[in-house]
Short mmCIF file of C-alpha atoms in Angstrom, two decimals:
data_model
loop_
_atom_site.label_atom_id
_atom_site.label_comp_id
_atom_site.label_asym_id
_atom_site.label_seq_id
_atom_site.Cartn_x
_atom_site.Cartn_y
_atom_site.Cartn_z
CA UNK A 1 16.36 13.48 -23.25
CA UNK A 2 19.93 14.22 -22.69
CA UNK A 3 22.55 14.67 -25.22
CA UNK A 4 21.03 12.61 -27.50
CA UNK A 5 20.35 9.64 -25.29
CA UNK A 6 18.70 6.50 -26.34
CA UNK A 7 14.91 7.58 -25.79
CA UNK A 8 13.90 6.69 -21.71
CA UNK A 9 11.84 3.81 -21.39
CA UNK A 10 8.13 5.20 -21.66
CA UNK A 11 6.40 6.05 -18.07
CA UNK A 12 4.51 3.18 -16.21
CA UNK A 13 2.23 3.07 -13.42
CA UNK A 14 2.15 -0.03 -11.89
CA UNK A 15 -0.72 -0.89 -9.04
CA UNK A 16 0.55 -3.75 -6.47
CA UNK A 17 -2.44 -4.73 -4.46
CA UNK A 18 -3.44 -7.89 -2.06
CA UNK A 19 -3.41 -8.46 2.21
CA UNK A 20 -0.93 -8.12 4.49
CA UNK A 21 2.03 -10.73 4.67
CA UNK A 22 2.24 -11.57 1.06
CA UNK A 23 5.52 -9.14 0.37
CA UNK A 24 3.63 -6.60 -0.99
CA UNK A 25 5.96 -4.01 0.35
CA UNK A 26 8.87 -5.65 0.01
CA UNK A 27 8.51 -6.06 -3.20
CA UNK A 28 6.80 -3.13 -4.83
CA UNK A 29 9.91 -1.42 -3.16
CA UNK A 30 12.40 -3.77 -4.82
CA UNK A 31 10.74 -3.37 -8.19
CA UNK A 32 10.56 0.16 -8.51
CA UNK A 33 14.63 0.02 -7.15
CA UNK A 34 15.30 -2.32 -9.90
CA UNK A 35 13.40 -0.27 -12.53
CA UNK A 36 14.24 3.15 -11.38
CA UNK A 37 10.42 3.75 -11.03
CA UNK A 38 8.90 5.85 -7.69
CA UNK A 39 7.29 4.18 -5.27
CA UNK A 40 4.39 4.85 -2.96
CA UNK A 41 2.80 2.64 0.06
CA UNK A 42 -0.75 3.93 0.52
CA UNK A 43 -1.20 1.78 4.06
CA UNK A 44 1.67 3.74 5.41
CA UNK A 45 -0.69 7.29 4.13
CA UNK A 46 -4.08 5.64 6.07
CA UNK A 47 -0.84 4.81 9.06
CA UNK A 48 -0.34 8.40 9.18
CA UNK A 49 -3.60 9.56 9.09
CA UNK A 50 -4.61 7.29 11.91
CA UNK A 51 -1.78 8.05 14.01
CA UNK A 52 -2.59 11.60 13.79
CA UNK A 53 -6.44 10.91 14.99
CA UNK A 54 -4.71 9.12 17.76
CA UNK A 55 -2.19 11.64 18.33
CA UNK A 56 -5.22 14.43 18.82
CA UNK A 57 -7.39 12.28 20.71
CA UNK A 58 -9.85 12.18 18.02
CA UNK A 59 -12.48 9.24 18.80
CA UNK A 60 -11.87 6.42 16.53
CA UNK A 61 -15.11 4.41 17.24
CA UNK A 62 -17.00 7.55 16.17
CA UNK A 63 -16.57 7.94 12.60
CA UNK A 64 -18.79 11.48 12.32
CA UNK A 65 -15.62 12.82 14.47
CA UNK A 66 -13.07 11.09 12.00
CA UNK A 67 -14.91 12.64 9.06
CA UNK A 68 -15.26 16.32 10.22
CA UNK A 69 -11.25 16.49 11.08
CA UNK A 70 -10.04 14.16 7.68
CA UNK A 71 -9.09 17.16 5.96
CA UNK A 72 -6.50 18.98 8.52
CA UNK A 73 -3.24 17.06 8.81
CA UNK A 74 -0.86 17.61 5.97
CA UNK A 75 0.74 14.14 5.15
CA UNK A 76 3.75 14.30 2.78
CA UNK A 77 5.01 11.33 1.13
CA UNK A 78 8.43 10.10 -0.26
CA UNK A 79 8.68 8.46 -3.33
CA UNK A 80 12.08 6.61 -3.00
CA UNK A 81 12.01 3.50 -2.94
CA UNK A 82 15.22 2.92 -0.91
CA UNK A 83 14.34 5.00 1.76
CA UNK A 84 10.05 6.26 1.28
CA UNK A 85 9.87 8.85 4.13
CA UNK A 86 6.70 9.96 5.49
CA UNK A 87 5.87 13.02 7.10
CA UNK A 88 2.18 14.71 9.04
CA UNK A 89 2.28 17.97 9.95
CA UNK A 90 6.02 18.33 9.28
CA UNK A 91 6.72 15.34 11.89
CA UNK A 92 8.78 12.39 10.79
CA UNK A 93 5.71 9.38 11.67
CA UNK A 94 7.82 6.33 10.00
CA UNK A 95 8.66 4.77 12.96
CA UNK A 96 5.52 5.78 15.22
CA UNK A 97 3.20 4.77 12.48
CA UNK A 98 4.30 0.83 12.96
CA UNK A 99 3.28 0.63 16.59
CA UNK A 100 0.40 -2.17 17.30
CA UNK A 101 -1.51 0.66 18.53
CA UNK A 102 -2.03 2.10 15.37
CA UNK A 103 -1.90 -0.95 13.58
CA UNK A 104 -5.41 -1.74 15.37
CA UNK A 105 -7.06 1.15 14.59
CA UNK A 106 -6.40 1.60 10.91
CA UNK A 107 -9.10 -0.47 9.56
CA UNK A 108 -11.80 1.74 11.18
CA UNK A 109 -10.05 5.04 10.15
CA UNK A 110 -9.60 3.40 6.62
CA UNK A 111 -13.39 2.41 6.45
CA UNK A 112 -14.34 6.46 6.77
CA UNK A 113 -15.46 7.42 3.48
CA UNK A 114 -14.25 10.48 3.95
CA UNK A 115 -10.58 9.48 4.40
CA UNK A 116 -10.51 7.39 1.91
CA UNK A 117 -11.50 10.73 -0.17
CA UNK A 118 -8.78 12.46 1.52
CA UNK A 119 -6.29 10.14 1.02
CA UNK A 120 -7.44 9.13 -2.73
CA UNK A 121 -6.88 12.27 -4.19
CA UNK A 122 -3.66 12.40 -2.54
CA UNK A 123 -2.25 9.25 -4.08
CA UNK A 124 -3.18 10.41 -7.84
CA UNK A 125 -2.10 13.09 -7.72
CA UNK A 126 1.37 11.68 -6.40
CA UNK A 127 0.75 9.07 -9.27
CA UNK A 128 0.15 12.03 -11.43
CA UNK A 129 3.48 13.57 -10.76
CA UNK A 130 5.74 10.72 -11.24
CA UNK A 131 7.70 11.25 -14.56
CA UNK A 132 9.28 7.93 -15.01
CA UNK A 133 6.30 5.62 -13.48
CA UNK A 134 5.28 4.20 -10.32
CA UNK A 135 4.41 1.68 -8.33
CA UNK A 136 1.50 1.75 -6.13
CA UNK A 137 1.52 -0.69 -3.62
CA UNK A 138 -2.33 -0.70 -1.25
CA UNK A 139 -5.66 -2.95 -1.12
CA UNK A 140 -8.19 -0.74 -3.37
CA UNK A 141 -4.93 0.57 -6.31
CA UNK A 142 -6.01 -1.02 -8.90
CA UNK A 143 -9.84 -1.18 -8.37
CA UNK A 144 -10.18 2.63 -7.07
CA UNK A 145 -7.34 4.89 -7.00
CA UNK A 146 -5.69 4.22 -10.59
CA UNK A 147 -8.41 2.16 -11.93
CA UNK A 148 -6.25 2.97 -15.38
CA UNK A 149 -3.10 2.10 -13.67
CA UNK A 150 -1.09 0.26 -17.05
CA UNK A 151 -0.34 -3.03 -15.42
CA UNK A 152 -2.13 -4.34 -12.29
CA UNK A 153 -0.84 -7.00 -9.93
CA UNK A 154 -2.61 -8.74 -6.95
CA UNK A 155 -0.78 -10.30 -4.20
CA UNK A 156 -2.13 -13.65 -2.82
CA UNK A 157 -0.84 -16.31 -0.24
CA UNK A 158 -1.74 -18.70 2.53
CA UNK A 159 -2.86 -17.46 5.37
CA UNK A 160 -0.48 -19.15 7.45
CA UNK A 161 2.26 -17.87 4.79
CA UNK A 162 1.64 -15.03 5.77
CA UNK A 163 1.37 -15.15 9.33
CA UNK A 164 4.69 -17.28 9.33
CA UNK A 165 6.17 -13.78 7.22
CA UNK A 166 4.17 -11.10 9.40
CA UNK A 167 5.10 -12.61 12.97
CA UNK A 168 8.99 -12.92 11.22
CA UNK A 169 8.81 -9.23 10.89
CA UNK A 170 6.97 -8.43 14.39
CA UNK A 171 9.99 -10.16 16.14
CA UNK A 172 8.51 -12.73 18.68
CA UNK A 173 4.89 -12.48 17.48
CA UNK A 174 3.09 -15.36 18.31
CA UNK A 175 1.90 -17.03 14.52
CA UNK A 176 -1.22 -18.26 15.59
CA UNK A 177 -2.54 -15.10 17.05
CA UNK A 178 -0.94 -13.41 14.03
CA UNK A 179 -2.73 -15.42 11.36
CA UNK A 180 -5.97 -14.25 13.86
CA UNK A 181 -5.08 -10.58 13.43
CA UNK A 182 -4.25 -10.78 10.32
CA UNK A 183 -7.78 -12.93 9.00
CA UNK A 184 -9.69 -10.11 10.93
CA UNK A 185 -8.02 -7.71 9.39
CA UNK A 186 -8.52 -8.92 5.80
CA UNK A 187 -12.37 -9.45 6.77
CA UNK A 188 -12.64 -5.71 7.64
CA UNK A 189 -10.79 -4.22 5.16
CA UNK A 190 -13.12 -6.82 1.81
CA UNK A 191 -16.27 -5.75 3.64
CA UNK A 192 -15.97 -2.02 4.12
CA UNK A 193 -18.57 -0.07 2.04
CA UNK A 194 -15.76 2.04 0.42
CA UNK A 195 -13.16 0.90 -1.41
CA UNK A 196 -13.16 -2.70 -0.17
CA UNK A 197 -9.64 -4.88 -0.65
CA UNK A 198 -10.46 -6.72 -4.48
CA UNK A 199 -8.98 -8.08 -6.87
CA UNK A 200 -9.51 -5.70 -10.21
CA UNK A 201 -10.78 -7.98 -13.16
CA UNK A 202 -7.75 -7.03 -14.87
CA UNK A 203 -5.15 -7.74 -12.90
CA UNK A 204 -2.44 -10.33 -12.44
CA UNK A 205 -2.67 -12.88 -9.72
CA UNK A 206 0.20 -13.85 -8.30
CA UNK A 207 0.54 -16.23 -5.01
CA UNK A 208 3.53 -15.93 -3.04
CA UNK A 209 2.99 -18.34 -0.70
CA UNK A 210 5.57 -21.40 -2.05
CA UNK A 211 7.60 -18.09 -3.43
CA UNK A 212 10.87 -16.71 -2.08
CA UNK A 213 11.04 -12.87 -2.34
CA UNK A 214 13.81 -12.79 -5.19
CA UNK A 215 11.02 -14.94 -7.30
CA UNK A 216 8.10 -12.73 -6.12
CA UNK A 217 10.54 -9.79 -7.16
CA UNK A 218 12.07 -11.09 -10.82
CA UNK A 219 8.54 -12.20 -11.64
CA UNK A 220 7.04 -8.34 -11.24
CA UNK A 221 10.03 -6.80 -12.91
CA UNK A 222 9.17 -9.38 -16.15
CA UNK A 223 5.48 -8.12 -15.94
CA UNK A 224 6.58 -4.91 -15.34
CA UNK A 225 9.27 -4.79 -19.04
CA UNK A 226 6.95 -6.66 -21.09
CA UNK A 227 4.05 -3.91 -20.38
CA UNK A 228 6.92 -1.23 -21.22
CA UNK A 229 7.83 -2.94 -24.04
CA UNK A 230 3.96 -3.07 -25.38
CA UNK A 231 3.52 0.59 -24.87
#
């Protein structure tokens, strides 16, 4: 508290899960802007690790060889939500990470039990360290990584919502085989043995799909004050 400040509004960690293409990003950024929360995108962490494996030539169809080398790249996050940098092995990945390349390969990574280990322990503790609150934007926040998170929110939309968003952002992407990619990927990532993409029983649905962002955004940011305001 400084100089006798009205008392901060108490800490809250805030778990934004669903698929991709249903502004998950987009908006757990803008939220944690609007609320001066941190702000932490787990995919870009699994990104990272997978671009490193790919980097080193590790064999991503083997996941033995995944497992026995999940442990050695150091992957530091950023936490600002206007511009969350990411780092492995003291290499700036947030471009490179993006690439279709690794955006192919970071289901099977992701599926390693191992990783997901790895990379768990990594996001609490990141969670952990955030004085003012967080939001944690992923597929397994809210059911696995901060299963006590104080207010959990699942993303949902149309499948051709989101393709329509997802090829918007992958300038010239092709809709139809975007909505293909993206159905496979939601198929891996809800039947993986670890940490499958769910819905926690206590979160928040909401479905963007006839949304615009700014609604998506104002409606998380109500969620978000009315849990403060409970605590």
């Amino acid at each position: 508290m400084e100089n006798g400040a009205a008392r901060p509004a108490p800490a809250v960690i805030v778990a934004i899960d669903g698929p991709s293409g249903t502004g998950k990003s987009s908006t757990s950024k803008a939220v944690a802007a609007k609320l001066g929360l941190s702000y932490l995108d787990t995919g870009a962490q699994y990104r990272a690790i997978t671009w490193w494996m790919v980097t080193n030539g590790i064999d991503i169809t083997d996941p033995t060889a995944i497992a026995a080398v999940a442990g050695k790249p150091e992957i530091i996050s950023g936490t600002d939500p206007s511009a969350p940098a990411i780092t492995v092995d003291g290499t700036d990945v947030a471009g490179p990470i993006r690439t279709q390349e690794v955006t192919s390969k970071v289901s099977a990574v992701s599926a390693v039990p191992e990783v997901r280990a790895r990379i768990t322990e990594l996001q609490r503790s990141i969670a952990a360290a955030a004085e003012l609150g967080i939001v944690v934007e992923g597929r397994d926040i809210g059911t696995t990584v901060l299963p006590d998170a104080d207010l959990k929110i699942f993303l949902t939309a149309s499948p051709e919502a989101r393709a329509s968003r997802r090829s918007g952002e992958l300038k010239g992407a092709d809709v139809h085989s975007t909505r293909e990619a993206l159905l496979k990927r939601d198929a891996a990532d809800s039947s993986r043995k670890t940490s499958p993409l769910a819905k926690a029983d206590d979160a928040v649905e909401v479905d963007t799909s006839d949304l615009t962002l700014q609604q998506v955004i104002e409606c998380v940011v109500t969620l978000v004050e009315e849990k403060r305001a409970a605590k």
